[in-house]
Coordinates of C-alpha atoms and ligand atoms in Angstrom, one line a residue:
M411 CA 49.4 -16.3 90.1
T412 CA 47.9 -17.0 86.7
L413 CA 49.1 -18.0 83.3
E414 CA 48.3 -15.7 80.3
L415 CA 48.8 -16.0 76.5
V416 CA 48.9 -13.4 73.8
V417 CA 49.4 -14.4 70.2
A418 CA 50.4 -11.9 67.5
G419 CA 50.8 -12.7 63.9
E420 CA 49.3 -12.7 60.4
S421 CA 48.9 -15.8 58.2
H422 CA 51.3 -14.5 55.5
G423 CA 53.2 -12.0 57.7
P424 CA 56.8 -12.7 58.8
A425 CA 56.0 -14.8 61.9
L426 CA 53.5 -15.8 64.6
V427 CA 54.5 -14.8 68.1
A428 CA 53.2 -16.2 71.4
V429 CA 54.0 -14.6 74.7
V430 CA 53.3 -16.7 77.8
T431 CA 53.4 -15.1 81.2
G432 CA 53.0 -16.7 84.7
L433 CA 55.2 -19.8 84.2
P434 CA 57.2 -20.9 87.3
A435 CA 61.0 -20.9 87.0
G436 CA 62.7 -24.3 86.5
L437 CA 60.3 -26.0 84.1
V438 CA 62.2 -28.0 81.6
L439 CA 61.0 -27.6 78.0
E440 CA 61.8 -30.0 75.2
Q441 CA 62.1 -28.5 71.8
D442 CA 61.1 -31.8 70.2
A443 CA 57.9 -32.0 72.2
I444 CA 56.8 -28.5 71.0
D445 CA 57.9 -29.2 67.4
G446 CA 56.1 -32.6 67.6
D447 CA 52.8 -30.9 68.3
L448 CA 53.5 -28.3 65.6
R449 CA 54.0 -31.1 63.2
R450 CA 50.9 -33.0 64.3
R451 CA 48.9 -29.8 63.7
Q452 CA 50.1 -29.5 60.2
Q453 CA 49.2 -33.1 59.3
G454 CA 45.8 -34.6 58.7
Y455 CA 43.6 -35.4 55.8
G456 CA 42.3 -32.6 53.7
R457 CA 44.8 -29.8 54.4
S458 CA 45.8 -27.3 51.7
P459 CA 49.1 -27.1 49.7
R460 CA 50.1 -24.4 52.2
Q461 CA 51.2 -27.2 54.6
Q462 CA 53.8 -28.3 52.0
I463 CA 55.3 -24.8 52.2
E464 CA 55.4 -24.6 55.9
T465 CA 57.6 -26.6 58.3
D466 CA 56.6 -25.2 61.6
E467 CA 59.3 -25.1 64.2
V468 CA 59.5 -23.2 67.4
E469 CA 62.1 -20.5 68.1
V470 CA 62.4 -19.2 71.6
L471 CA 63.4 -15.5 72.0
A472 CA 63.0 -15.0 75.7
G473 CA 62.2 -16.6 79.0
L474 CA 64.2 -19.8 78.6
R475 CA 67.9 -20.5 79.4
H476 CA 69.5 -23.9 78.7
G477 CA 66.0 -25.4 78.3
R478 CA 64.7 -24.2 81.7
T479 CA 62.1 -21.4 82.2
L480 CA 63.2 -18.4 84.1
G481 CA 59.9 -17.5 85.6
T482 CA 59.7 -14.5 83.2
P483 CA 57.7 -14.0 80.0
L484 CA 58.3 -16.7 77.5
A485 CA 58.4 -15.6 73.9
L486 CA 57.8 -18.2 71.2
V487 CA 58.1 -17.6 67.5
V488 CA 56.9 -19.7 64.5
R489 CA 58.0 -18.3 61.2
N490 CA 55.8 -18.2 58.1
R491 CA 57.9 -19.6 55.3
D492 CA 55.1 -18.5 52.8
H493 CA 55.9 -14.9 53.8
A494 CA 58.7 -15.0 51.1
N495 CA 55.9 -15.2 48.5
W496 CA 53.9 -12.3 50.1
A497 CA 56.9 -10.1 51.1
W498 CA 55.5 -7.0 49.3
S499 CA 51.9 -7.4 50.2
M500 CA 52.5 -8.3 53.9
S501 CA 55.4 -6.0 54.5
P502 CA 55.0 -4.5 58.0
W503 CA 56.5 -1.2 56.7
P504 CA 55.4 0.6 53.5
P505 CA 56.7 -1.7 50.8
E506 CA 59.5 -0.5 48.5
G507 CA 59.5 -1.0 44.8
E508 CA 56.9 -2.3 42.4
P509 CA 54.1 -4.6 43.7
S510 CA 55.2 -8.2 43.4
G511 CA 54.3 -11.7 44.7
K512 CA 50.9 -12.6 46.1
G513 CA 48.2 -10.5 47.6
T514 CA 49.0 -7.3 45.8
K515 CA 45.4 -6.5 44.9
A516 CA 42.9 -5.3 47.5
M517 CA 40.3 -8.0 48.4
T518 CA 36.7 -6.8 48.3
L519 CA 34.7 -10.1 48.0
P520 CA 33.8 -11.2 51.6
R521 CA 33.4 -15.0 52.1
P522 CA 30.3 -16.0 54.2
G523 CA 31.6 -17.7 57.3
H524 CA 35.1 -16.1 57.4
A525 CA 36.1 -12.9 59.2
D526 CA 36.1 -10.8 56.1
L527 CA 32.8 -8.8 56.3
A528 CA 32.6 -8.6 60.1
G529 CA 36.2 -7.4 60.2
A530 CA 35.9 -4.9 57.4
L531 CA 32.8 -3.3 59.1
K532 CA 34.2 -3.4 62.6
F533 CA 37.6 -1.9 61.8
G534 CA 36.7 0.2 58.8
L535 CA 38.9 -1.8 56.4
A536 CA 38.9 -1.3 52.6
D537 CA 41.1 -4.4 52.0
L538 CA 39.6 -7.6 53.5
R539 CA 43.2 -8.9 53.8
D540 CA 43.6 -6.7 56.8
A541 CA 40.8 -8.7 58.5
L542 CA 41.4 -12.2 57.4
E543 CA 45.2 -12.3 58.0
H544 CA 45.1 -12.3 61.8
A545 CA 41.7 -14.1 62.0
S546 CA 43.2 -17.0 59.9
A547 CA 43.5 -20.4 61.5
R548 CA 47.3 -20.1 60.7
H549 CA 47.4 -18.3 64.0
T550 CA 46.7 -21.6 65.8
A551 CA 50.3 -22.7 65.2
A552 CA 51.5 -20.3 67.9
A553 CA 48.7 -21.4 70.3
V554 CA 49.8 -25.0 69.8
A555 CA 53.4 -24.0 70.7
A556 CA 52.0 -22.4 73.9
G557 CA 49.8 -25.4 74.5
A558 CA 52.9 -27.7 74.4
V559 CA 54.5 -25.6 77.1
A560 CA 51.3 -25.9 79.2
K561 CA 51.4 -29.7 78.7
A562 CA 54.9 -29.8 80.0
L563 CA 53.8 -27.9 83.1
L564 CA 50.8 -30.2 83.6
A565 CA 52.9 -33.3 83.2
E566 CA 54.9 -32.2 86.3
I567 CA 51.7 -32.8 88.3
G568 CA 50.6 -36.0 86.5
I569 CA 48.0 -34.4 84.1
A570 CA 48.0 -35.6 80.5
V571 CA 45.8 -34.1 77.7
A572 CA 45.0 -36.0 74.5
G573 CA 42.4 -35.6 71.7
Q574 CA 40.9 -37.5 68.9
V575 CA 38.4 -37.1 66.0
V576 CA 34.9 -38.2 66.9
G577 CA 33.5 -40.5 64.2
D578 CA 35.3 -42.7 61.6
D579 CA 34.0 -41.4 58.3
L580 CA 36.1 -38.2 58.1
E581 CA 38.3 -39.3 55.1
Q582 CA 35.3 -40.4 53.1
R583 CA 33.5 -37.2 53.8
I584 CA 36.6 -35.2 52.8
D585 CA 37.0 -37.2 49.5
A586 CA 33.4 -36.6 48.6
A587 CA 33.5 -32.9 49.4
R588 CA 36.8 -32.4 47.5
A589 CA 35.3 -34.1 44.5
E590 CA 32.5 -31.6 44.6
R591 CA 34.8 -28.7 45.4
D592 CA 33.2 -28.3 48.8
T593 CA 34.4 -28.4 52.4
V594 CA 33.5 -30.3 55.6
G595 CA 33.7 -29.8 59.4
G596 CA 33.5 -32.4 62.2
V597 CA 33.7 -33.1 65.9
V598 CA 36.7 -33.6 68.1
E599 CA 37.1 -34.7 71.7
V600 CA 39.8 -33.8 74.2
R601 CA 40.3 -35.7 77.4
A602 CA 42.5 -34.7 80.4
R603 CA 43.5 -37.5 82.8
G604 CA 45.0 -36.9 86.3
V605 CA 43.2 -33.6 87.0
P606 CA 42.6 -33.4 90.7
P607 CA 39.3 -32.3 92.2
G608 CA 39.2 -28.6 92.9
L609 CA 40.4 -26.8 89.8
G610 CA 38.2 -23.9 88.9
S611 CA 35.5 -22.4 91.3
Y612 CA 31.8 -21.8 91.6
A613 CA 32.7 -18.5 93.4
T614 CA 32.2 -16.5 90.2
R615 CA 31.1 -17.2 86.6
E616 CA 34.6 -16.2 85.4
Q617 CA 36.2 -18.9 87.6
R618 CA 34.0 -21.8 86.5
L619 CA 36.2 -24.4 84.9
D620 CA 33.5 -25.6 82.4
A621 CA 32.9 -22.0 81.3
R622 CA 36.6 -21.4 80.9
L623 CA 37.2 -24.6 78.9
A624 CA 34.2 -23.8 76.7
G625 CA 35.7 -20.4 76.1
A626 CA 39.1 -21.8 75.4
V627 CA 37.7 -24.2 72.8
M628 CA 35.0 -21.9 71.3
G629 CA 37.8 -19.3 70.9
I630 CA 39.4 -21.5 68.3
Q631 CA 38.7 -20.6 64.6
A632 CA 35.7 -22.4 63.1
V633 CA 34.4 -23.9 66.4
K634 CA 30.6 -23.4 66.7
G635 CA 29.7 -25.8 69.5
V636 CA 31.2 -27.1 72.7
E637 CA 30.1 -29.8 75.1
I638 CA 31.4 -30.9 78.5
G639 CA 30.8 -34.6 79.2
D640 CA 27.5 -35.8 78.0
G641 CA 26.2 -32.2 77.9
F642 CA 23.5 -32.3 75.2
E643 CA 22.4 -35.9 75.8
I644 CA 21.9 -35.3 79.5
A645 CA 19.3 -32.7 78.8
G646 CA 16.9 -35.6 77.7
L647 CA 17.6 -37.9 80.6
R648 CA 16.1 -38.0 84.1
G649 CA 18.1 -36.9 87.1
S650 CA 18.4 -40.5 88.3
Q651 CA 20.2 -41.4 85.0
A652 CA 22.2 -38.2 84.5
H653 CA 24.5 -38.0 87.5
D654 CA 27.6 -39.9 88.6
E655 CA 27.1 -41.7 91.9
I656 CA 29.9 -41.3 94.5
V657 CA 31.8 -44.3 95.8
R658 CA 34.8 -44.7 98.1
D659 CA 37.7 -47.0 97.3
E660 CA 41.5 -47.1 98.0
R661 CA 42.0 -44.0 95.7
G662 CA 39.6 -41.9 97.8
L663 CA 36.2 -40.7 96.6
H664 CA 35.4 -41.6 93.0
R665 CA 32.7 -42.1 90.4
E666 CA 31.9 -45.2 88.4
T667 CA 30.4 -43.1 85.5
N668 CA 31.5 -39.8 84.1
R669 CA 28.5 -38.1 82.5
A670 CA 29.5 -34.8 84.0
G671 CA 32.8 -34.9 82.0
G672 CA 34.8 -34.4 85.2
I673 CA 33.3 -31.1 86.2
E674 CA 30.5 -30.3 88.7
A675 CA 29.5 -26.8 89.6
G676 CA 32.4 -25.4 87.6
V677 CA 34.9 -27.3 89.6
S678 CA 36.9 -30.4 88.5
N679 CA 35.7 -33.5 90.4
G680 CA 38.7 -35.8 89.9
E681 CA 37.3 -37.7 87.0
E682 CA 38.6 -37.4 83.4
I683 CA 37.8 -34.0 81.9
V684 CA 35.9 -34.5 78.6
V685 CA 35.4 -31.6 76.2
R686 CA 34.0 -31.9 72.7
A687 CA 34.0 -29.3 70.0
A688 CA 32.0 -29.0 66.7
M689 CA 33.8 -27.4 63.8
K690 CA 32.0 -25.8 61.0
P691 CA 32.9 -26.6 57.3
L692 CA 35.6 -24.2 56.2
P693 CA 34.4 -21.1 54.5
T694 CA 36.7 -20.7 51.6
L695 CA 34.8 -22.5 48.8
M696 CA 36.1 -23.4 45.4
R697 CA 32.5 -23.0 44.3
P698 CA 31.8 -19.8 46.0
L699 CA 28.6 -18.6 47.8
R700 CA 26.8 -15.4 47.0
S701 CA 28.3 -12.2 48.3
V702 CA 28.5 -8.5 47.6
D703 CA 31.5 -6.7 46.2
L704 CA 32.3 -4.1 48.8
E705 CA 33.9 -1.8 46.3
T706 CA 31.0 -1.6 43.9
G707 CA 28.1 -2.6 46.1
Q708 CA 27.0 -5.1 43.4
P709 CA 26.1 -8.8 43.9
A710 CA 29.2 -11.0 43.3
E711 CA 30.6 -14.4 44.2
A712 CA 32.8 -14.7 47.3
L713 CA 36.6 -14.8 47.1
V714 CA 38.1 -18.1 45.9
E715 CA 41.6 -18.8 47.1
R716 CA 43.8 -21.7 48.2
S717 CA 42.3 -23.4 51.3
D718 CA 41.8 -26.7 53.1
V719 CA 38.9 -29.1 52.4
A720 CA 39.0 -29.8 56.2
A721 CA 41.1 -29.1 59.2
V722 CA 39.4 -31.3 61.7
E723 CA 42.5 -33.3 62.6
A724 CA 44.4 -30.1 63.1
L725 CA 41.6 -29.0 65.5
V726 CA 42.4 -32.0 67.6
V727 CA 45.8 -30.6 68.3
V728 CA 44.6 -27.0 68.7
A729 CA 41.8 -28.0 71.1
E730 CA 44.3 -30.1 73.1
A731 CA 46.4 -26.9 73.4
G732 CA 43.4 -24.8 74.4
V733 CA 42.3 -27.3 77.1
A734 CA 45.9 -27.8 78.3
F735 CA 46.5 -24.1 78.6
E736 CA 43.3 -23.4 80.5
L737 CA 43.9 -26.4 82.9
A738 CA 47.5 -25.1 83.4
R739 CA 46.1 -21.7 84.2
A740 CA 43.6 -23.1 86.7
A741 CA 46.4 -25.2 88.3
R742 CA 48.7 -22.1 88.6
E743 CA 45.8 -20.3 90.3
K744 CA 45.2 -23.1 92.7
L745 CA 48.8 -24.1 93.5
G746 CA 50.9 -21.0 92.8
G747 CA 54.7 -21.1 93.3
D748 CA 57.5 -19.0 91.8
S749 CA 59.6 -22.1 91.2
L750 CA 58.5 -25.4 89.8
V751 CA 59.4 -27.1 93.1
D752 CA 57.0 -24.9 95.0
F753 CA 54.2 -25.7 92.4
V754 CA 54.8 -29.5 92.6
N755 CA 55.1 -29.5 96.4
A756 CA 51.8 -27.6 96.7
H757 CA 50.1 -30.2 94.5
R758 CA 51.5 -33.1 96.6
S759 CA 50.4 -31.6 99.9
Y760 CA 46.9 -30.7 98.5
L761 CA 46.4 -34.4 97.4
E762 CA 47.4 -35.5 100.8
R763 CA 44.8 -33.3 102.4
I764 CA 42.0 -34.4 100.1
D765 CA 43.1 -38.1 100.2
W766 CA 42.8 -38.5 96.4
S767 CA 45.0 -40.2 93.9
P768 CA 44.4 -40.4 90.1
R769 CA 43.0 -43.4 88.4
Ligands
EPS1399 C1 43.2 -20.3 56.3 C2 43.5 -20.5 54.9 C3 44.6 -21.3 54.4 C4 45.0 -22.4 55.4 C5 45.2 -21.6 56.8 C6 43.9 -21.1 57.3 O1 45.8 -20.6 54.3 P1 46.4 -20.1 52.9 O2 45.4 -19.1 52.4 O3 47.7 -19.6 53.1 O4 46.4 -21.4 52.0 O5 46.1 -23.1 55.0 O6 45.8 -22.5 57.7 C7 47.2 -22.5 57.8 C8 48.0 -21.8 57.0 C9 47.7 -23.3 58.9 O7 48.9 -23.4 59.1 O8 46.8 -23.9 59.6 C10 42.2 -19.4 56.7 O9 41.7 -18.7 55.9 O10 41.8 -19.4 57.9

């Protein structure tokens, strides 16, 4: 039993669609909790005017009845309100009538750092819009909706996932960059409390929880680095300083430090899971970098279009969703169960066997 997620959707298409399979039956979902995370993702300093057009809300098309999962594929939809302005350009079927609205001209000026050039070459595209639309970070709205579902499942076994921006100078950096028509990135941290020892496995590379979380977070648009625990700092320490000594108390076997970020040998060790992600500065620049016009082959400046100065605070919510989904997936693999009751009971009896309780 495992959890899977597929997201379909283009940034200016009609909607984003997330399909989640592998949920147990009987999980209660709260629309407000999902919409709350969607709203958090839209907020944050440095976002583009696009966020004033969108009011992201989840619609459920399948897999839920009267607020409870059915144990069948769950289909979540987040509509793109901006699609109304792109209806001709982003029409799924050949558009009728004269071109109108936004995006009617082919894009041929790839932006360094965006999907434009790699996508055009890989898929043989003449209009870069065919590459950037699905690659766009707009897509993360649907992943956040799925992540909120994963959080609801994790809450049933006492796991809570929360993130924050690392560093306190983000707003100043954004103001300074905006004044110079530039962009910034940043670092975010996600922590998961209540994760029992034993999620993930060293049996194969694919099962290692640290590799899976790194993949989940690196798979988010604009993330270029991932760290588990004190990952990079540990490299410069001695072994005697780098590891977390084992002690026994009334909660079972625990650690007094957590340099490993809650994972050893690809398996959760019962301490808080700590994942950090480094986000690159966004690639759509109001003072564009050098590029080449793919239509003429001549040097040119990269495309300039509406964009964010930063989306670091949005990444907090998206990274929470990625970590939550992967932890929920690992928990489904470990605990199984077609109904939520089976899943929760399996968790309880496992904790009894290992004599462990969360901090
Ligand atoms: C993005 C470009 C901008 C961002 C978008 C990601 O979109 P637009 O071109 O419509 O202004 O706003 O992010 C979102 C729409 C969102 O909801 O996060 C990009 O090129 O990746």
